[in-house]
């Protein structure tokens, strides 16, 4: 099984509108990440662009449609499509979400939450075994941003993720914005969550922006909207985390209201500075 | 999660009349209507976004609010059956044709068909087009029996409306202005390299290309095209097709 191995630098989620700007000069970017589903067509500009990016940069392929958290079986056709994409581009890393998005073959196109029980733990672990066996590579599982909880849950999310890692040998993608969003939404301390997170298994970090609203009782409800710069409390959590872990491959995710390339690139530079400081401190 | 929990959750997501599923919790204790609504909104908004990205000129024609309402109805009636959203909306034109509020815009379904063809061409396999010079080297006696292999991105579309003109004006390819000559237009959609091209076809051109794309030999395709339009011009149409890269081989 090929292990996940991105450079311990800052990366950026690739958007086709940035291709010309990226291609115009060498960029100070450690890796690019793409959504696997956008590269499942037969040909055309998506493959031409990704083929070119792949020549110059490390690559992370991030799935958004496998529905690993479903209690129903994985879509084998979709899994074979993922294998074709991974075999073609040989990414340094493949990741997916602790969430479900398909039910009875209807694709709901959102990352939906699941209760954490021994039953769902077995289902998720079986699905990850199947993914890793098919792709012949270690996958990373990403912690979700959630807006509500299930009464039937019996396991903490951090413990659930640690159990999945133990059972499957997968790695983790720690989305720090998701931690902040989920902790705020569930009235918990994100620092406590991160203290319990199995950080020794983290191979990649995601940073992104969120938006704010309120729930029925008027309590703050944060939405994982990926449409703004990374917010200050998320930067603070990231910096404290990196002080514990040392440098980890870190992605800036900006999927909606995407800014011009220089703005996105500067956001990655800010993350890279924190990673570089951490390695300098370790070397000192 | 039992299958029941997942089923109730999934059903309530796309049915606005369904109650928030039982068994959900939040620290504020109240019935988590607004929290569940985040997921409901996400599902419809993300799929509407996928349709808007594939049908931008159609959205431009009806406006964002109208498009969103039409898309939401379509999504509930025809949710995607695959995580591959590249082909989501292949049947959107047929839905819009029967969508009462859009009936007054008779040309809208054909603009949607044109945009669907553009999307397919964008993601079609990359294949080199037939070099016209190889055809010129053939003896004239062989031409009549030639059968062509269409480029995987090729699509021919016929409309009783000026569909190419309307599409171009709403896709930012032409200035928006009144259409003086409201006439039927046929279109060829093709992507020989990286750019998807839309071409207006001359009289008989659509019948000719459709026949050839289905494997009809050249002589029979010419008969079909001439039947379709007296003014059919073989050399102009054949040259146009070859220049556009509509075919990849012949036999």
Coordinates of C-alpha atoms in Angstrom, one line a residue:
Chain A
X1 CA 0.0 0.0 0.0
X2 CA 1.4 3.3 -1.1
X3 CA 1.6 5.8 1.8
X4 CA 0.3 9.3 1.6
X5 CA 3.2 11.7 1.3
X6 CA 2.6 15.4 0.4
X7 CA 5.4 17.9 0.9
X8 CA 5.2 19.6 4.3
X9 CA 4.4 23.0 2.7
X10 CA 1.4 25.1 1.9
X11 CA -0.8 24.1 -1.0
X12 CA -3.8 25.5 -2.8
X13 CA -7.1 24.1 -4.1
X14 CA -6.8 24.4 -7.9
X15 CA -9.4 26.4 -9.8
X16 CA -9.4 26.4 -13.6
X17 CA -9.7 30.2 -13.8
X18 CA -6.2 30.4 -12.2
X19 CA -4.5 28.1 -14.7
X20 CA -3.0 30.9 -16.9
X21 CA -1.7 32.9 -13.9
X22 CA -0.2 29.7 -12.4
X23 CA 1.3 28.6 -15.6
X24 CA 2.9 32.0 -16.3
X25 CA 5.7 31.6 -13.8
X26 CA 7.0 29.1 -11.1
X27 CA 4.7 29.5 -8.1
X28 CA 5.8 29.3 -4.4
X29 CA 3.2 26.5 -3.9
X30 CA 4.0 23.2 -2.3
X31 CA 1.2 21.2 -3.9
X32 CA -2.2 21.6 -5.6
X33 CA -5.3 19.8 -4.6
X34 CA -8.2 18.9 -7.0
X35 CA -11.6 17.4 -6.6
X36 CA -11.4 13.9 -8.1
X37 CA -14.9 14.2 -9.6
X38 CA -13.9 17.1 -11.9
X39 CA -11.4 14.9 -13.7
X40 CA -13.7 11.9 -14.5
X41 CA -14.6 13.1 -18.0
X42 CA -12.9 11.4 -21.0
X43 CA -10.8 14.4 -22.1
X44 CA -10.8 18.1 -22.7
X45 CA -9.3 21.1 -20.9
X46 CA -9.6 19.6 -17.3
X47 CA -7.2 16.8 -18.2
X48 CA -4.9 19.1 -20.3
X49 CA -4.6 21.5 -17.3
X50 CA -4.1 18.9 -14.6
X51 CA -1.6 17.0 -16.8
X52 CA 0.5 20.2 -17.0
X53 CA 0.1 21.0 -13.3
X54 CA 1.2 17.5 -12.4
X55 CA 4.5 18.0 -14.3
X56 CA 5.5 20.9 -12.1
X57 CA 3.9 20.3 -8.7
X58 CA 3.0 17.7 -6.1
X59 CA -0.7 16.7 -6.2
X60 CA -3.4 15.8 -3.8
X61 CA -6.6 14.2 -5.1
X62 CA -9.6 14.9 -2.9
X63 CA -12.8 13.0 -3.4
X64 CA -16.2 14.6 -2.7
X65 CA -18.6 11.9 -3.9
X66 CA -17.7 8.5 -2.4
X67 CA -20.1 8.6 0.5
X68 CA -17.8 6.7 2.9
X69 CA -20.1 7.5 5.8
X70 CA -23.1 5.8 4.3
X71 CA -24.6 2.6 5.9
X72 CA -25.2 1.5 2.3
X73 CA -22.5 -0.1 0.1
X74 CA -20.0 2.1 -1.8
X75 CA -20.7 2.8 -5.4
X76 CA -18.3 0.4 -7.1
X77 CA -18.5 2.2 -10.4
X78 CA -17.5 5.4 -8.7
X79 CA -14.6 3.7 -6.9
X80 CA -13.3 2.4 -10.3
X81 CA -13.5 5.9 -11.7
X82 CA -11.4 7.1 -8.7
X83 CA -8.9 4.3 -9.4
X84 CA -8.6 5.5 -13.0
X85 CA -8.0 9.1 -11.9
X86 CA -5.4 8.0 -9.2
X87 CA -3.6 5.6 -11.6
X88 CA -3.4 8.3 -14.3
X89 CA -2.1 11.2 -12.1
X90 CA -0.3 9.2 -9.3
X91 CA -1.0 11.8 -6.6
X92 CA 1.1 12.1 -3.5
X93 CA -2.2 11.8 -1.5
X94 CA -5.8 10.8 -1.9
X95 CA -8.4 11.9 0.7
X96 CA -12.1 11.7 1.3
X97 CA -14.6 12.7 4.0
X98 CA -16.2 11.2 7.1
X99 CA -19.6 11.9 5.7
X100 CA -22.3 10.5 3.3
X101 CA -23.6 12.1 0.1
X102 CA -25.5 9.3 -1.7
X103 CA -28.6 7.5 -0.5
X104 CA -30.5 4.8 -2.6
X105 CA -28.4 5.9 -5.6
X106 CA -29.5 9.5 -5.3
X107 CA -26.5 11.8 -5.1
X108 CA -27.3 14.7 -2.6
X109 CA -24.1 16.6 -3.4
X110 CA -23.4 17.6 0.2
X111 CA -21.3 16.2 3.0
X112 CA -23.9 14.9 5.4
X113 CA -23.3 13.9 9.0
X114 CA -23.5 10.5 10.6
X115 CA -24.0 9.3 14.2
X116 CA -21.0 7.8 15.8
X117 CA -21.8 4.3 17.0
X118 CA -20.1 0.9 16.8
X119 CA -22.4 0.1 13.8
X120 CA -21.3 3.2 11.8
X121 CA -17.7 2.6 12.9
X122 CA -17.7 -0.8 11.3
X123 CA -19.4 0.5 8.1
X124 CA -16.9 3.3 7.7
X125 CA -13.9 1.0 8.4
X126 CA -15.1 -1.5 5.9
X127 CA -15.6 1.2 3.3
X128 CA -12.0 2.5 3.9
X129 CA -10.6 -1.0 3.7
X130 CA -12.4 -1.4 0.3
X131 CA -11.1 2.0 -0.9
X132 CA -7.5 1.3 0.1
X133 CA -7.5 -2.2 -1.4
X134 CA -8.9 -0.9 -4.7
X135 CA -6.6 2.1 -5.0
X136 CA -3.6 0.2 -3.5
X137 CA -2.8 3.3 -1.5
X138 CA -3.4 4.7 1.9
X139 CA -6.2 7.3 2.0
X140 CA -6.7 10.2 4.4
X141 CA -10.1 10.7 6.1
X142 CA -11.2 14.2 6.8
X143 CA -13.1 15.3 9.9
X144 CA -16.5 16.9 9.0
X145 CA -18.0 20.4 9.7
X146 CA -21.3 19.6 11.4
X147 CA -24.4 21.6 12.2
X148 CA -26.3 19.1 14.3
X149 CA -25.7 15.9 16.4
X150 CA -27.5 12.6 16.6
X151 CA -29.1 11.4 19.9
X152 CA -27.9 7.9 19.1
X153 CA -24.2 8.7 19.0
X154 CA -22.2 6.9 21.7
X155 CA -18.6 7.7 20.5
X156 CA -16.8 11.1 20.5
X157 CA -15.8 12.2 16.9
X158 CA -12.1 12.2 17.9
X159 CA -12.3 8.7 19.3
X160 CA -14.2 7.5 16.3
X161 CA -11.5 8.8 14.0
X162 CA -8.8 7.2 16.1
X163 CA -10.6 3.9 16.0
X164 CA -11.0 4.1 12.2
X165 CA -7.2 4.7 11.9
X166 CA -6.5 1.7 14.2
X167 CA -8.7 -0.6 12.2
X168 CA -7.7 0.5 8.7
X169 CA -4.3 2.1 8.7
X170 CA -5.6 5.2 7.0
X171 CA -4.2 8.6 7.7
X172 CA -6.2 11.7 8.7
X173 CA -6.8 15.0 7.0
X174 CA -7.4 17.5 9.8
X175 CA -9.6 20.4 8.7
X176 CA -9.0 23.1 11.3
X177 CA -11.8 25.3 10.0
X178 CA -14.2 22.3 10.4
X179 CA -13.0 21.9 14.0
X180 CA -13.7 25.6 14.7
X181 CA -17.1 25.4 13.0
X182 CA -18.2 22.2 14.6
X183 CA -17.0 23.2 18.1
X184 CA -18.8 26.5 17.9
X185 CA -21.9 24.9 16.6
X186 CA -21.8 22.3 19.5
X187 CA -20.7 24.8 22.2
X188 CA -17.4 23.1 22.8
X189 CA -13.8 24.3 23.0
X190 CA -12.0 23.7 19.8
X191 CA -8.7 23.5 21.8
X192 CA -10.2 20.5 23.8
X193 CA -11.2 18.8 20.5
X194 CA -7.7 19.3 19.1
X195 CA -6.1 18.0 22.4
X196 CA -8.1 14.7 21.9
X197 CA -7.4 14.5 18.1
X198 CA -5.1 11.7 17.0
X199 CA -2.6 14.2 15.6
X200 CA 0.1 11.5 15.1
X201 CA -2.0 10.3 12.1
X202 CA -2.5 13.7 10.5
X203 CA -0.9 13.9 7.0
X204 CA -2.6 17.0 5.7
X205 CA -4.4 20.0 7.1
X206 CA -7.2 22.1 5.5
X207 CA -7.7 25.8 6.2
X208 CA -10.7 27.8 4.8
X209 CA -13.2 30.5 5.6
X210 CA -16.7 30.2 7.1
X211 CA -19.8 32.3 7.4
X212 CA -21.9 33.1 10.5
X213 CA -25.6 32.8 11.2
X214 CA -27.7 31.7 14.2
X215 CA -29.8 28.6 15.1
X216 CA -33.5 28.5 16.2
X217 CA -32.5 29.5 19.8
X218 CA -30.3 32.4 18.5
X219 CA -27.1 30.6 19.3
X220 CA -24.2 31.1 16.8
X221 CA -24.2 28.7 13.9
X222 CA -21.2 28.7 11.6
X223 CA -21.4 27.5 8.1
X224 CA -18.4 25.8 6.3
X225 CA -18.7 28.1 3.3
X226 CA -15.2 28.2 1.8
X227 CA -15.9 31.7 0.5
X228 CA -13.7 34.0 2.6
X229 CA -10.1 34.3 3.8
X230 CA -9.2 32.0 6.7
X231 CA -10.6 33.7 9.9
X232 CA -8.3 34.8 12.8
X233 CA -9.4 32.1 15.4
X234 CA -8.7 29.4 12.8
X235 CA -5.2 30.8 12.1
X236 CA -4.6 30.8 15.9
X237 CA -5.7 27.2 16.2
X238 CA -3.5 26.3 13.2
X239 CA -0.4 28.0 14.7
X240 CA -0.9 26.3 18.0
X241 CA -1.4 22.9 16.3
X242 CA 1.8 23.3 14.1
X243 CA 3.8 24.2 17.3
X244 CA 2.8 20.7 18.5
X245 CA 3.1 18.7 15.3
X246 CA 5.9 20.5 13.3
X247 CA 5.2 21.3 9.6
X248 CA 2.4 19.4 8.0
X249 CA 1.1 19.7 4.3
X250 CA -1.5 22.5 4.6
X251 CA -4.1 23.4 2.0
X252 CA -5.9 26.7 1.5
X253 CA -9.5 25.8 0.4
X254 CA -11.4 28.6 -1.3
X255 CA -14.2 27.2 -3.5
X256 CA -16.8 30.0 -3.7
X257 CA -16.4 33.7 -4.5
X258 CA -12.9 32.6 -5.5
X259 CA -10.4 35.6 -5.5
X260 CA -7.7 36.4 -8.1
X261 CA -4.6 34.2 -8.0
X262 CA -2.4 36.7 -6.1
X263 CA -4.8 36.8 -3.2
X264 CA -5.1 33.1 -3.0
X265 CA -1.3 32.7 -3.3
X266 CA -0.7 35.2 -0.5
X267 CA -3.0 33.2 1.7
X268 CA -0.9 30.1 1.1
X269 CA 2.2 32.2 1.8
X270 CA 0.8 33.1 5.2
X271 CA 0.3 29.4 6.0
X272 CA 3.8 28.6 4.6
X273 CA 5.4 31.2 6.9
X274 CA 3.9 29.4 9.9
X275 CA 5.1 26.0 8.7
X276 CA 8.6 27.5 8.0
X277 CA 8.8 29.0 11.4
X278 CA 7.9 25.7 13.0
X279 CA 10.7 23.9 11.1
X280 CA 13.2 26.6 11.9
X281 CA 12.3 26.3 15.6
X282 CA 12.8 22.6 15.4
X283 CA 16.2 23.0 13.7
X284 CA 17.3 25.5 16.3
Chain B
X1 CA -26.9 5.0 12.0
X2 CA -29.6 2.6 11.0
X3 CA -30.7 2.6 7.4
X4 CA -34.0 4.1 8.7
X5 CA -32.2 7.1 10.1
X6 CA -30.3 7.7 6.9
X7 CA -33.5 7.2 4.8
X8 CA -35.5 9.7 7.0
X9 CA -32.6 12.2 6.8
X10 CA -32.3 11.9 3.0
X11 CA -36.0 12.1 2.3
X12 CA -36.4 15.2 4.5
X13 CA -33.5 16.9 2.7
X14 CA -35.3 17.2 -0.6
X15 CA -38.9 17.4 0.6
X16 CA -39.5 20.8 2.1
X17 CA -42.8 19.7 3.5
X18 CA -41.3 16.8 5.4
X19 CA -40.7 17.4 9.2
X20 CA -37.2 17.5 10.5
X21 CA -36.2 13.9 11.2
X22 CA -36.4 12.5 14.7
X23 CA -33.2 11.7 16.7
X24 CA -31.3 14.9 15.8
X25 CA -29.9 16.9 18.6
X26 CA -28.3 20.3 19.3
X27 CA -26.9 21.8 22.5
X28 CA -29.5 24.5 22.5
X29 CA -32.1 21.8 22.9
X30 CA -34.6 23.2 20.6
X31 CA -36.0 21.4 17.5
X32 CA -33.1 22.0 15.2
X33 CA -35.1 23.4 12.3
X34 CA -32.5 26.0 11.2
X35 CA -29.7 23.6 11.7
X36 CA -31.3 21.0 9.5
X37 CA -32.2 23.8 7.0
X38 CA -28.4 24.3 6.4
X39 CA -28.2 20.8 4.9
X40 CA -31.5 21.3 3.0
X41 CA -30.1 24.6 1.5
X42 CA -26.7 23.1 0.8
X43 CA -28.3 20.3 -1.3
X44 CA -30.5 22.5 -3.4
X45 CA -27.9 25.3 -3.7
X46 CA -25.0 23.0 -4.7
X47 CA -27.1 21.2 -7.3
X48 CA -28.5 24.5 -8.6
X49 CA -24.9 25.8 -8.8
X50 CA -24.0 22.7 -10.9
X51 CA -26.9 23.4 -13.3
X52 CA -26.1 27.1 -13.5
X53 CA -22.5 26.3 -14.3
X54 CA -23.5 24.1 -17.1
X55 CA -26.3 26.3 -18.5
X56 CA -25.0 29.9 -18.0
X57 CA -26.7 31.4 -21.1
X58 CA -30.0 29.9 -20.1
X59 CA -29.7 31.4 -16.7
X60 CA -28.9 34.7 -18.3
X61 CA -32.1 34.5 -20.4
X62 CA -34.5 33.9 -17.5
X63 CA -32.6 35.6 -14.7
X64 CA -31.1 34.1 -11.5
X65 CA -34.2 33.9 -9.4
X66 CA -36.3 32.2 -12.2
X67 CA -33.5 29.8 -13.0
X68 CA -33.1 28.9 -9.3
X69 CA -36.8 28.1 -8.9
X70 CA -36.9 26.1 -12.1
X71 CA -33.7 24.2 -11.1
X72 CA -35.1 23.4 -7.7
X73 CA -38.2 21.8 -9.3
X74 CA -36.0 19.9 -11.6
X75 CA -33.7 18.7 -8.8
X76 CA -36.6 17.4 -6.8
X77 CA -38.1 15.6 -9.8
X78 CA -34.8 14.4 -11.3
X79 CA -32.1 14.2 -8.6
X80 CA -28.7 13.2 -9.8
X81 CA -28.2 9.4 -9.9
X82 CA -24.4 9.6 -9.9
X83 CA -21.7 11.7 -8.1
X84 CA -20.4 12.5 -11.5
X85 CA -22.2 15.9 -12.0
X86 CA -20.5 16.5 -15.4
X87 CA -23.5 14.9 -17.1
X88 CA -26.2 16.2 -14.6
X89 CA -28.9 18.0 -16.5
X90 CA -28.7 16.0 -19.7
X91 CA -32.5 15.8 -19.5
X92 CA -33.0 19.4 -18.3
X93 CA -34.3 20.6 -21.7
X94 CA -37.1 18.0 -21.7
X95 CA -38.1 19.1 -18.2
X96 CA -38.1 22.8 -19.1
X97 CA -40.2 22.0 -22.2
X98 CA -43.0 20.9 -19.8
X99 CA -42.3 23.5 -17.1
X100 CA -45.4 25.7 -17.3
X101 CA -43.9 29.1 -16.1
X102 CA -41.2 28.8 -18.9
X103 CA -43.7 28.0 -21.7
X104 CA -43.7 31.5 -23.0
X105 CA -40.0 31.3 -23.8
X106 CA -40.4 28.7 -26.6
X107 CA -36.7 28.8 -27.5
X108 CA -35.4 28.1 -24.0
X109 CA -35.3 24.3 -24.3
X110 CA -33.2 24.5 -27.5
X111 CA -30.7 26.9 -25.8
X112 CA -30.5 24.4 -23.0
X113 CA -29.8 21.6 -25.5
X114 CA -27.1 23.7 -27.1
X115 CA -25.4 24.3 -23.7
X116 CA -25.8 20.6 -22.8
X117 CA -24.0 19.7 -26.1
X118 CA -21.3 22.2 -25.3
X119 CA -20.8 20.5 -21.9
X120 CA -20.5 17.1 -23.5
X121 CA -18.0 18.4 -26.0
X122 CA -15.9 20.0 -23.3
X123 CA -15.4 16.6 -21.6
X124 CA -15.4 14.4 -24.7
X125 CA -12.3 12.3 -25.5
X126 CA -9.3 14.0 -27.1
X127 CA -8.9 12.7 -30.7
X128 CA -7.1 14.3 -33.6
X129 CA -9.5 15.3 -36.5
X130 CA -9.2 14.0 -40.0
X131 CA -6.7 15.9 -42.2
X132 CA -8.6 17.2 -45.2
X133 CA -5.5 16.5 -47.4
X134 CA -5.8 12.7 -47.0
X135 CA -9.3 13.0 -48.6
X136 CA -8.0 15.1 -51.4
X137 CA -5.6 12.3 -52.3
X138 CA -8.5 9.9 -53.0
X139 CA -9.7 9.1 -56.5
X140 CA -13.1 10.8 -57.2
X141 CA -14.6 7.4 -57.9
X142 CA -14.1 6.4 -54.3
X143 CA -15.8 9.4 -52.7
X144 CA -19.4 8.3 -53.1
X145 CA -18.9 5.3 -50.9
X146 CA -17.0 7.0 -48.1
X147 CA -18.2 6.5 -44.6
X148 CA -16.9 8.9 -41.9
X149 CA -16.3 8.4 -38.2
X150 CA -17.5 11.5 -36.2
X151 CA -15.4 13.3 -33.7
X152 CA -16.5 12.3 -30.1
X153 CA -17.3 15.9 -29.3
X154 CA -19.5 16.4 -32.4
X155 CA -23.2 17.3 -31.9
X156 CA -25.7 18.5 -34.5
X157 CA -28.7 20.4 -33.3
X158 CA -31.7 21.6 -35.2
X159 CA -34.0 24.3 -34.0
X160 CA -37.1 26.2 -35.3
X161 CA -35.6 29.2 -33.4
X162 CA -32.5 31.3 -34.0
X163 CA -30.8 29.3 -31.3
X164 CA -27.2 30.0 -32.2
X165 CA -27.8 33.8 -32.3
X166 CA -29.8 33.7 -29.0
X167 CA -27.1 31.6 -27.3
X168 CA -24.3 33.8 -28.5
X169 CA -26.0 37.0 -27.3
X170 CA -26.6 35.5 -23.8
X171 CA -23.2 33.8 -23.6
X172 CA -21.3 37.1 -24.1
X173 CA -20.2 36.0 -27.6
X174 CA -22.3 38.6 -29.4
X175 CA -23.9 42.0 -28.5
X176 CA -27.4 41.7 -27.1
X177 CA -29.7 43.3 -29.6
X178 CA -33.1 42.7 -31.2
X179 CA -33.1 39.8 -33.7
X180 CA -34.3 41.3 -37.0
X181 CA -34.4 38.0 -38.9
X182 CA -36.1 35.5 -36.6
X183 CA -35.4 32.3 -38.5
X184 CA -34.7 28.7 -37.8
X185 CA -31.0 27.9 -37.1
X186 CA -29.1 24.6 -37.0
X187 CA -25.9 24.3 -35.0
X188 CA -22.8 22.2 -35.0
X189 CA -21.0 21.9 -31.6
X190 CA -17.4 20.6 -31.9
X191 CA -14.2 20.7 -29.9
X192 CA -11.3 19.7 -32.2
X193 CA -8.7 20.9 -29.7
X194 CA -9.3 22.7 -26.3
X195 CA -12.0 25.2 -27.3
X196 CA -15.6 24.2 -27.8
X197 CA -16.9 25.8 -31.0
X198 CA -20.5 26.5 -32.0
X199 CA -21.1 27.0 -35.7
X200 CA -24.3 28.0 -37.6
X201 CA -24.9 25.4 -40.3
X202 CA -25.9 26.3 -43.9
X203 CA -29.1 24.9 -45.5
X204 CA -29.1 21.1 -45.5
X205 CA -25.9 21.1 -43.4
X206 CA -27.6 19.6 -40.3
X207 CA -29.2 16.8 -42.3
X208 CA -26.0 16.1 -44.1
X209 CA -23.8 16.0 -40.9
X210 CA -26.4 13.9 -39.0
X211 CA -26.6 11.4 -41.8
X212 CA -22.8 11.1 -42.0
X213 CA -22.4 10.9 -38.2
X214 CA -24.8 8.0 -38.2
X215 CA -22.6 6.1 -40.7
X216 CA -24.5 6.9 -43.9
X217 CA -22.2 6.9 -46.9
X218 CA -21.4 10.2 -48.6
X219 CA -23.6 9.8 -51.7
X220 CA -26.6 8.9 -49.6
X221 CA -25.9 11.7 -47.2
X222 CA -25.9 14.1 -50.1
X223 CA -29.3 12.8 -51.2
X224 CA -30.7 13.3 -47.7
X225 CA -29.3 16.8 -47.5
X226 CA -30.6 17.8 -50.9
X227 CA -34.0 16.5 -50.0
X228 CA -33.9 18.6 -46.8
X229 CA -32.8 21.8 -48.6
X230 CA -32.7 22.5 -52.4
X231 CA -29.9 25.0 -51.8
X232 CA -27.6 22.3 -50.2
X233 CA -24.0 23.0 -51.4
X234 CA -21.9 19.8 -51.2
X235 CA -18.4 21.3 -51.6
X236 CA -19.0 24.1 -49.1
X237 CA -20.6 21.8 -46.5
X238 CA -17.9 19.1 -46.8
X239 CA -15.1 21.6 -46.6
X240 CA -16.8 23.3 -43.6
X241 CA -17.1 19.9 -41.8
X242 CA -13.5 19.0 -42.5
X243 CA -12.2 22.4 -41.5
X244 CA -14.2 22.2 -38.2
X245 CA -12.7 18.9 -37.4
X246 CA -16.1 17.1 -37.4
X247 CA -14.6 13.7 -38.4
X248 CA -11.7 11.6 -37.3
X249 CA -11.5 9.0 -40.0
X250 CA -13.1 7.5 -43.1
X251 CA -13.3 4.1 -44.7

